[in-house]
CSV table of C-alpha atoms in Angstrom, one decimal:
chain,number,residue,atom,x,y,z
A,1,MET,CA,19.4,3.9,-17.6
A,2,THR,CA,15.6,4.2,-18.3
A,3,GLU,CA,16.3,4.7,-22.2
A,4,ASN,CA,13.7,2.5,-24.0
A,5,LEU,CA,12.3,1.0,-20.9
A,6,LYS,CA,8.3,1.1,-21.0
A,7,PHE,CA,6.2,1.4,-17.7
A,8,ALA,CA,2.6,0.4,-17.1
A,9,VAL,CA,0.2,1.3,-14.1
A,10,ILE,CA,-2.3,-0.9,-13.0
A,11,GLY,CA,-5.2,0.7,-11.1
A,12,GLY,CA,-7.3,3.7,-11.1
A,13,GLY,CA,-7.6,4.8,-7.6
A,14,SER,CA,-5.6,7.5,-5.8
A,15,TRP,CA,-2.3,5.9,-5.3
A,16,ALA,CA,-2.2,4.7,-8.9
A,17,THR,CA,-2.9,8.4,-10.0
A,18,ALA,CA,-0.4,9.6,-8.0
A,19,ILE,CA,2.5,7.1,-9.3
A,20,ALA,CA,1.4,7.9,-13.0
A,21,LYS,CA,1.8,11.8,-12.2
A,22,MET,CA,5.4,11.1,-11.0
A,23,LEU,CA,6.2,8.8,-14.1
A,24,CYS,CA,4.9,11.2,-16.4
A,25,VAL,CA,7.5,14.0,-15.1
A,26,ASN,CA,10.3,11.6,-16.3
A,27,LEU,CA,9.1,9.4,-19.1
A,28,PRO,CA,7.8,10.2,-22.5
A,29,GLU,CA,4.8,7.7,-22.6
A,30,ILE,CA,3.2,5.3,-19.8
A,31,ALA,CA,0.6,2.9,-20.2
A,32,TRP,CA,-2.2,3.1,-17.6
A,33,TYR,CA,-5.1,0.5,-17.0
A,34,MET,CA,-8.3,1.4,-15.5
A,35,ARG,CA,-11.2,-1.0,-15.4
A,36,ASN,CA,-13.5,2.1,-15.3
A,37,GLU,CA,-14.3,3.0,-19.1
A,38,ASP,CA,-16.1,6.1,-18.1
A,39,ALA,CA,-13.0,7.4,-15.9
A,40,ILE,CA,-10.7,6.7,-19.1
A,41,GLN,CA,-13.1,8.8,-21.4
A,42,HIS,CA,-13.3,11.3,-18.7
A,43,LEU,CA,-9.3,11.4,-18.7
A,44,LYS,CA,-9.2,11.7,-22.4
A,45,THR,CA,-11.6,14.7,-22.5
A,46,HIS,CA,-11.1,16.6,-19.4
A,47,ARG,CA,-7.4,15.6,-18.5
A,48,HIS,CA,-7.9,14.3,-14.8
A,49,ASN,CA,-9.2,11.4,-13.2
A,50,PRO,CA,-12.8,12.2,-12.3
A,51,ASN,CA,-12.9,9.9,-9.3
A,52,TYR,CA,-9.3,10.3,-7.6
A,53,LEU,CA,-6.9,13.2,-7.2
A,54,SER,CA,-8.9,15.3,-9.8
A,55,SER,CA,-6.7,18.4,-9.3
A,56,VAL,CA,-4.1,16.4,-11.0
A,57,GLU,CA,-3.8,17.4,-14.8
A,58,PHE,CA,-2.0,15.0,-17.4
A,59,ASP,CA,-0.5,15.4,-20.7
A,60,ILE,CA,-2.8,13.2,-22.4
A,61,SER,CA,-0.1,12.5,-25.0
A,62,LYS,CA,2.0,11.0,-22.6
A,63,LEU,CA,-0.8,8.5,-21.6
A,64,LYS,CA,-1.6,5.0,-23.3
A,65,LEU,CA,-4.9,4.6,-21.5
A,66,THR,CA,-6.6,1.1,-21.7
A,67,HIS,CA,-9.4,-1.0,-20.0
A,68,ASP,CA,-7.7,-4.2,-21.1
A,69,ILE,CA,-4.9,-5.2,-18.6
A,70,ASN,CA,-3.6,-7.5,-21.3
A,71,GLU,CA,-2.6,-4.5,-23.4
A,72,ALA,CA,-1.0,-2.7,-20.9
A,73,VAL,CA,0.8,-5.8,-19.4
A,74,ALA,CA,2.2,-6.5,-23.3
A,75,TYR,CA,3.3,-2.9,-23.7
A,76,ALA,CA,5.3,-2.6,-20.7
A,77,ASP,CA,8.9,-4.0,-19.4
A,78,TYR,CA,8.2,-2.7,-15.8
A,79,ILE,CA,4.6,-3.0,-14.5
A,80,ILE,CA,3.5,-1.2,-11.4
A,81,PHE,CA,0.5,-2.6,-9.8
A,82,ALA,CA,-1.7,0.0,-7.2
A,83,ILE,CA,-5.0,-1.7,-6.8
A,84,PRO,CA,-6.2,-2.7,-3.3
A,85,SER,CA,-5.0,-6.4,-2.5
A,86,ALA,CA,-8.5,-7.8,-2.2
A,87,PHE,CA,-9.1,-7.1,-5.8
A,88,LEU,CA,-5.7,-8.1,-7.1
A,89,SER,CA,-6.3,-11.9,-7.8
A,90,ASN,CA,-9.7,-11.0,-10.0
A,91,GLU,CA,-7.7,-8.7,-12.1
A,92,LEU,CA,-4.8,-11.1,-12.7
A,93,LYS,CA,-7.2,-13.6,-13.6
A,94,LYS,CA,-8.1,-11.5,-16.5
A,95,LEU,CA,-4.4,-12.0,-17.9
A,96,THR,CA,-3.9,-14.1,-21.2
A,97,VAL,CA,-0.2,-12.1,-21.7
A,98,SER,CA,2.6,-13.8,-19.7
A,99,LEU,CA,4.2,-12.1,-16.9
A,100,SER,CA,7.3,-14.3,-17.0
A,101,ASP,CA,9.7,-11.6,-18.6
A,102,LYS,CA,8.3,-8.5,-16.8
A,103,VAL,CA,9.7,-6.6,-13.7
A,104,ILE,CA,6.9,-6.1,-11.5
A,105,PHE,CA,6.8,-3.7,-8.7
A,106,SER,CA,4.0,-3.5,-6.2
A,107,ALA,CA,2.6,-0.3,-4.7
A,108,ILE,CA,-0.1,-2.5,-2.6
A,109,LYS,CA,0.0,-2.4,0.9
A,110,GLY,CA,-1.9,-5.4,1.9
A,111,ILE,CA,-2.2,-8.9,2.0
A,112,VAL,CA,-3.5,-10.9,-0.9
A,113,PRO,CA,-6.8,-12.6,0.6
A,114,GLU,CA,-6.8,-15.7,-1.6
A,115,THR,CA,-3.1,-16.8,-0.8
A,116,SER,CA,-2.7,-14.8,2.6
A,117,LEU,CA,0.6,-13.5,0.9
A,118,ILE,CA,2.5,-10.1,0.9
A,119,VAL,CA,2.0,-9.0,-2.9
A,120,GLY,CA,5.6,-10.0,-4.0
A,121,GLU,CA,5.4,-13.5,-2.5
A,122,HIS,CA,2.2,-13.8,-4.1
A,123,PHE,CA,4.0,-13.1,-7.4
A,124,ASN,CA,6.9,-15.3,-6.8
A,125,LYS,CA,4.7,-18.6,-5.5
A,126,THR,CA,1.5,-18.4,-8.0
A,127,TYR,CA,3.4,-16.8,-11.1
A,128,ASP,CA,7.1,-18.0,-10.5
A,129,ILE,CA,8.4,-14.3,-10.9
A,130,PRO,CA,11.8,-14.3,-9.8
A,131,PHE,CA,12.5,-12.1,-6.6
A,132,GLU,CA,15.0,-10.2,-8.7
A,133,ASN,CA,12.2,-9.2,-10.9
A,134,ILE,CA,10.0,-8.2,-8.2
A,135,GLY,CA,10.1,-4.8,-6.1
A,136,VAL,CA,8.2,-2.7,-3.6
A,137,ILE,CA,7.4,0.9,-3.6
A,138,THR,CA,6.9,2.2,-0.1
A,139,GLY,CA,6.5,5.4,1.9
A,140,PRO,CA,5.9,7.5,4.0
A,141,CYS,CA,4.1,9.1,1.1
A,142,HIS,CA,0.3,9.9,0.8
A,143,ALA,CA,-1.2,10.2,-2.7
A,144,GLU,CA,-2.8,13.3,-1.7
A,145,GLU,CA,0.2,15.3,-0.8
A,146,VAL,CA,1.8,14.2,-4.1
A,147,ALA,CA,-1.3,15.7,-5.7
A,148,LEU,CA,-0.5,19.0,-4.2
A,149,GLU,CA,3.2,18.7,-4.9
A,150,ARG,CA,4.2,18.7,-1.1
A,151,LEU,CA,7.5,17.1,-0.7
A,152,SER,CA,7.3,13.4,-0.2
A,153,TYR,CA,9.8,10.5,0.2
A,154,LEU,CA,9.9,7.0,-1.4
A,155,THR,CA,11.7,3.6,-0.5
A,156,ILE,CA,12.2,1.8,-3.6
A,157,ALA,CA,13.1,-2.1,-2.6
A,158,CYS,CA,13.9,-4.8,-5.1
A,159,GLY,CA,16.6,-7.7,-4.7
A,160,ASP,CA,18.2,-6.3,-7.9
A,161,ALA,CA,19.8,-2.7,-7.1
A,162,LYS,CA,19.7,-1.7,-10.6
A,163,LYS,CA,16.2,-2.4,-11.2
A,164,ALA,CA,15.5,-0.4,-7.8
A,165,LYS,CA,17.5,2.4,-9.2
A,166,ILE,CA,15.6,2.6,-12.4
A,167,VAL,CA,12.2,2.9,-10.5
A,168,ALA,CA,13.6,5.2,-8.1
A,169,GLN,CA,14.7,7.5,-11.3
A,170,CYS,CA,11.5,7.3,-12.9
A,171,LEU,CA,9.5,8.5,-9.8
A,172,SER,CA,12.0,11.0,-8.4
A,173,GLY,CA,11.1,14.6,-9.0
A,174,ASP,CA,11.3,18.4,-7.3
A,175,PHE,CA,9.0,17.1,-4.6
A,176,ILE,CA,9.7,13.4,-4.7
A,177,LYS,CA,12.9,11.9,-3.1
A,178,THR,CA,13.6,8.4,-3.2
A,179,LYS,CA,16.2,5.8,-1.7
A,180,ILE,CA,16.7,2.3,-2.5
A,181,SER,CA,16.7,-0.9,0.0
A,182,ASP,CA,17.2,-4.3,-0.7
A,183,ASP,CA,14.9,-5.6,2.1
A,184,ILE,CA,11.6,-6.6,-0.2
A,185,ILE,CA,10.0,-8.5,2.5
A,186,GLY,CA,10.2,-6.5,5.4
A,187,THR,CA,9.2,-3.4,3.7
A,188,GLU,CA,6.3,-4.8,2.1
A,189,TYR,CA,5.5,-6.5,5.7
A,190,ALA,CA,5.7,-2.8,7.3
A,191,ALA,CA,3.7,-1.4,4.8
A,192,MET,CA,1.0,-3.8,5.5
A,193,LEU,CA,1.4,-3.8,9.4
A,194,LYS,CA,1.2,0.0,9.4
A,195,ASN,CA,-2.2,0.0,8.2
A,196,ILE,CA,-3.3,-2.4,11.2
A,197,TYR,CA,-1.7,0.1,13.4
A,198,ALA,CA,-3.4,3.1,11.9
A,199,ILE,CA,-6.6,1.5,12.6
A,200,ALA,CA,-5.6,0.9,16.1
A,201,ALA,CA,-4.9,4.8,16.2
A,202,GLY,CA,-8.1,5.6,14.8
A,203,ILE,CA,-10.0,3.3,17.2
A,204,ALA,CA,-8.2,5.0,20.1
A,205,HIS,CA,-8.9,8.4,18.8
A,206,GLY,CA,-12.7,7.5,17.9
A,207,LEU,CA,-13.0,6.5,21.5
A,208,GLY,CA,-11.6,9.6,23.1
A,209,TYR,CA,-8.0,8.8,23.8
A,210,GLY,CA,-5.8,11.6,23.4
A,211,ASP,CA,-2.5,12.6,22.2
A,212,ASN,CA,-0.4,11.0,25.1
A,213,PHE,CA,-1.8,7.6,24.7
A,214,GLN,CA,-1.5,7.9,20.9
A,215,SER,CA,2.5,8.4,21.6
A,216,VAL,CA,2.3,5.2,23.6
A,217,LEU,CA,0.2,3.4,21.0
A,218,MET,CA,2.7,4.4,18.1
A,219,SER,CA,5.9,3.7,20.1
A,220,ASN,CA,4.6,0.3,21.0
A,221,SER,CA,3.5,-0.3,17.4
A,222,ILE,CA,7.0,0.1,16.1
A,223,ARG,CA,8.4,-2.2,18.5
A,224,GLU,CA,5.6,-4.6,17.6
A,225,MET,CA,6.3,-4.1,14.2
A,226,LYS,CA,9.8,-4.9,14.6
A,227,LYS,CA,9.3,-8.1,16.3
A,228,PHE,CA,6.6,-9.5,13.9
A,229,ILE,CA,8.8,-8.8,10.6
A,230,LYS,CA,12.0,-10.4,12.3
A,231,LYS,CA,10.0,-13.4,13.1
A,232,VAL,CA,9.0,-13.4,9.2
A,233,HIS,CA,11.9,-12.6,7.7
A,234,LYS,CA,15.1,-12.0,10.0
A,235,MET,CA,18.0,-9.8,8.2
A,236,LYS,CA,19.7,-6.8,9.2
A,237,ARG,CA,17.6,-3.7,9.1
A,238,ASN,CA,17.1,-0.3,10.8
A,239,ILE,CA,13.5,-0.3,11.8
A,240,ASN,CA,13.5,3.5,12.6
A,241,ASP,CA,14.1,4.2,8.9
A,242,SER,CA,11.3,6.0,6.8
A,243,ALA,CA,10.2,2.9,5.3
A,244,TYR,CA,9.1,1.6,8.6
A,245,LEU,CA,8.7,4.1,11.4
A,246,GLY,CA,8.3,7.1,9.0
A,247,ASP,CA,5.7,5.4,7.0
A,248,LEU,CA,3.9,4.1,10.2
A,249,LEU,CA,3.8,7.7,11.8
A,250,VAL,CA,2.2,9.0,8.6
A,251,THR,CA,-0.3,6.4,8.5
A,252,GLY,CA,-1.1,6.8,12.1
A,253,TYR,CA,-1.3,10.2,12.3
A,254,SER,CA,-2.3,11.7,9.1
A,255,VAL,CA,-5.8,13.3,8.4
A,256,PHE,CA,-5.5,11.5,4.7
A,257,SER,CA,-5.0,8.1,6.4
A,258,ARG,CA,-8.1,5.8,5.3
A,259,ASN,CA,-7.1,3.4,7.8
A,260,ARG,CA,-7.2,5.7,10.8
A,261,MET,CA,-10.5,7.3,9.5
A,262,PHE,CA,-12.0,3.6,9.3
A,263,GLY,CA,-10.6,2.9,12.7
A,264,ASN,CA,-12.0,6.1,14.3
A,265,MET,CA,-15.4,5.3,12.7
A,266,ILE,CA,-15.2,2.0,14.6
A,267,GLY,CA,-14.1,3.7,17.7
A,268,LYS,CA,-17.2,6.1,17.4
A,269,GLY,CA,-19.5,3.1,17.3
A,270,TYR,CA,-20.0,2.3,13.5
A,271,THR,CA,-20.3,-1.6,12.7
A,272,VAL,CA,-17.5,-3.0,10.3
A,273,LYS,CA,-20.1,-3.1,7.5
A,274,SER,CA,-21.4,0.6,8.1
A,275,ALA,CA,-18.0,1.9,8.1
A,276,GLN,CA,-16.9,0.5,4.9
A,277,MET,CA,-20.1,1.4,3.1
A,278,GLU,CA,-19.5,5.1,3.9
A,279,MET,CA,-15.8,5.5,2.9
A,280,SER,CA,-15.2,5.7,-0.6
A,281,MET,CA,-11.7,4.1,-0.7
A,282,VAL,CA,-10.8,0.8,0.8
A,283,ALA,CA,-9.0,0.6,3.8
A,284,GLU,CA,-6.4,-2.1,3.6
A,285,GLY,CA,-6.0,-2.7,7.1
A,286,TYR,CA,-9.3,-4.4,7.5
A,287,TYR,CA,-8.0,-7.4,5.5
A,288,ALA,CA,-4.7,-7.1,6.7
A,289,VAL,CA,-5.2,-7.8,10.2
A,290,LYS,CA,-7.0,-10.9,9.6
A,291,SER,CA,-4.1,-12.0,7.6
A,292,ALA,CA,-1.4,-10.9,10.1
A,293,TYR,CA,-3.6,-12.5,12.9
A,294,ASN,CA,-3.6,-15.8,11.2
A,295,LEU,CA,0.1,-15.8,10.5
A,296,ASN,CA,1.3,-14.9,13.7
A,297,LEU,CA,-0.5,-18.0,14.8
A,298,VAL,CA,2.4,-19.8,13.2
A,299,TYR,CA,5.4,-17.3,14.1
A,300,GLY,CA,4.0,-16.6,17.5
A,301,ALA,CA,5.3,-12.8,18.0
A,302,LYS,CA,4.2,-10.9,20.9
A,303,THR,CA,1.2,-8.8,19.1
A,304,PRO,CA,-1.2,-7.5,21.6
A,305,ILE,CA,-2.1,-4.5,19.3
A,306,ILE,CA,-2.8,-6.6,16.5
A,307,ASP,CA,-4.7,-9.1,18.5
A,308,ALA,CA,-6.7,-5.9,19.9
A,309,VAL,CA,-7.6,-4.8,16.5
A,310,TYR,CA,-8.5,-8.3,15.2
A,311,SER,CA,-11.0,-9.1,18.3
A,312,ILE,CA,-12.9,-5.8,17.4
A,313,LEU,CA,-13.2,-6.0,13.8
A,314,TYR,CA,-13.5,-10.3,13.4
A,315,GLU,CA,-14.9,-11.2,16.8
A,316,GLY,CA,-17.2,-8.5,17.4
A,317,LYS,CA,-15.7,-7.5,20.9
A,318,GLU,CA,-16.5,-4.0,22.1
A,319,ALA,CA,-14.0,-1.5,21.5
A,320,LYS,CA,-14.0,0.3,24.6
A,321,ALA,CA,-13.4,-2.7,26.6
A,322,VAL,CA,-10.5,-4.0,24.3
A,323,PHE,CA,-8.7,-0.8,24.5
A,324,LYS,CA,-9.2,-0.6,28.2
A,325,LYS,CA,-7.2,-3.9,28.7
A,326,LEU,CA,-4.9,-2.8,25.9
A,327,THR,CA,-3.7,0.3,28.0
A,328,GLU,CA,-2.9,-2.2,30.7
A,329,VAL,CA,-0.2,-4.0,28.8
A,330,LEU,CA,1.3,-1.0,26.8
A,331,ASP,CA,4.1,0.9,28.4
């Protein structure tokens, strides 16, 4: 099924590195675009990404490394974007090669700030890519556990089941199990929303709340997610599937979760700016909460957790006071 199809990975971070690792198990060659020329040279010489998942060793003969995004896009039939959503627009501005005949899969868990759209909708509306050529790669799956080759699960969503199966086949392996879905919009919104709820879990931990409250927070979060996604894109889906509930739980509880880490720092009294400066990776939930809050002004779902995180991060309200009020509305 994958014979003669060429893949490119766009991004140089931990998730891009994990995806490149998965693809290299199944494909003879992939293109890999990174902005950082020094990282490319290091990879060529030492066979690992110096900045992210440095324990992962690559067969360099399988990598067509480039710091020119046009070279990677021109090479590939299937392009997997795995860069922070806040940087996507600037990277796409560099394109002179057309995306019109490409199949685009997003491994980005966030909102494009310039358009307030999830990535799939952004490619559809901004670049006229039909939804049958757009897909989503979602978890529950942390890049760090892929590096450690611990059993992980991926959901591959696309309107065209054949294309979803192709990507699932290319990412599957001894420690990667995949399933496909036709809920492109819902899975991508879930991947965005779970980062907000992970920030909430981190804030709660930083404030000193224990496991009992965390369990209530997570159970309320999945119900809130269900209401939000139903308002935005109504279709039949099981919110308890791993792409929704599973991804929420791993992001809310895992020590690898950068969004939980970011929230924990806020709960401990860090300012947003100081927390961002101390972290070496982007917490997507910070950008997502503003977009989700503004989007919900239109849809009107009941979202007390999103509202609480927004008031702390963007309105400067005291986390302790906000969460005290939140505990009174959760059940």
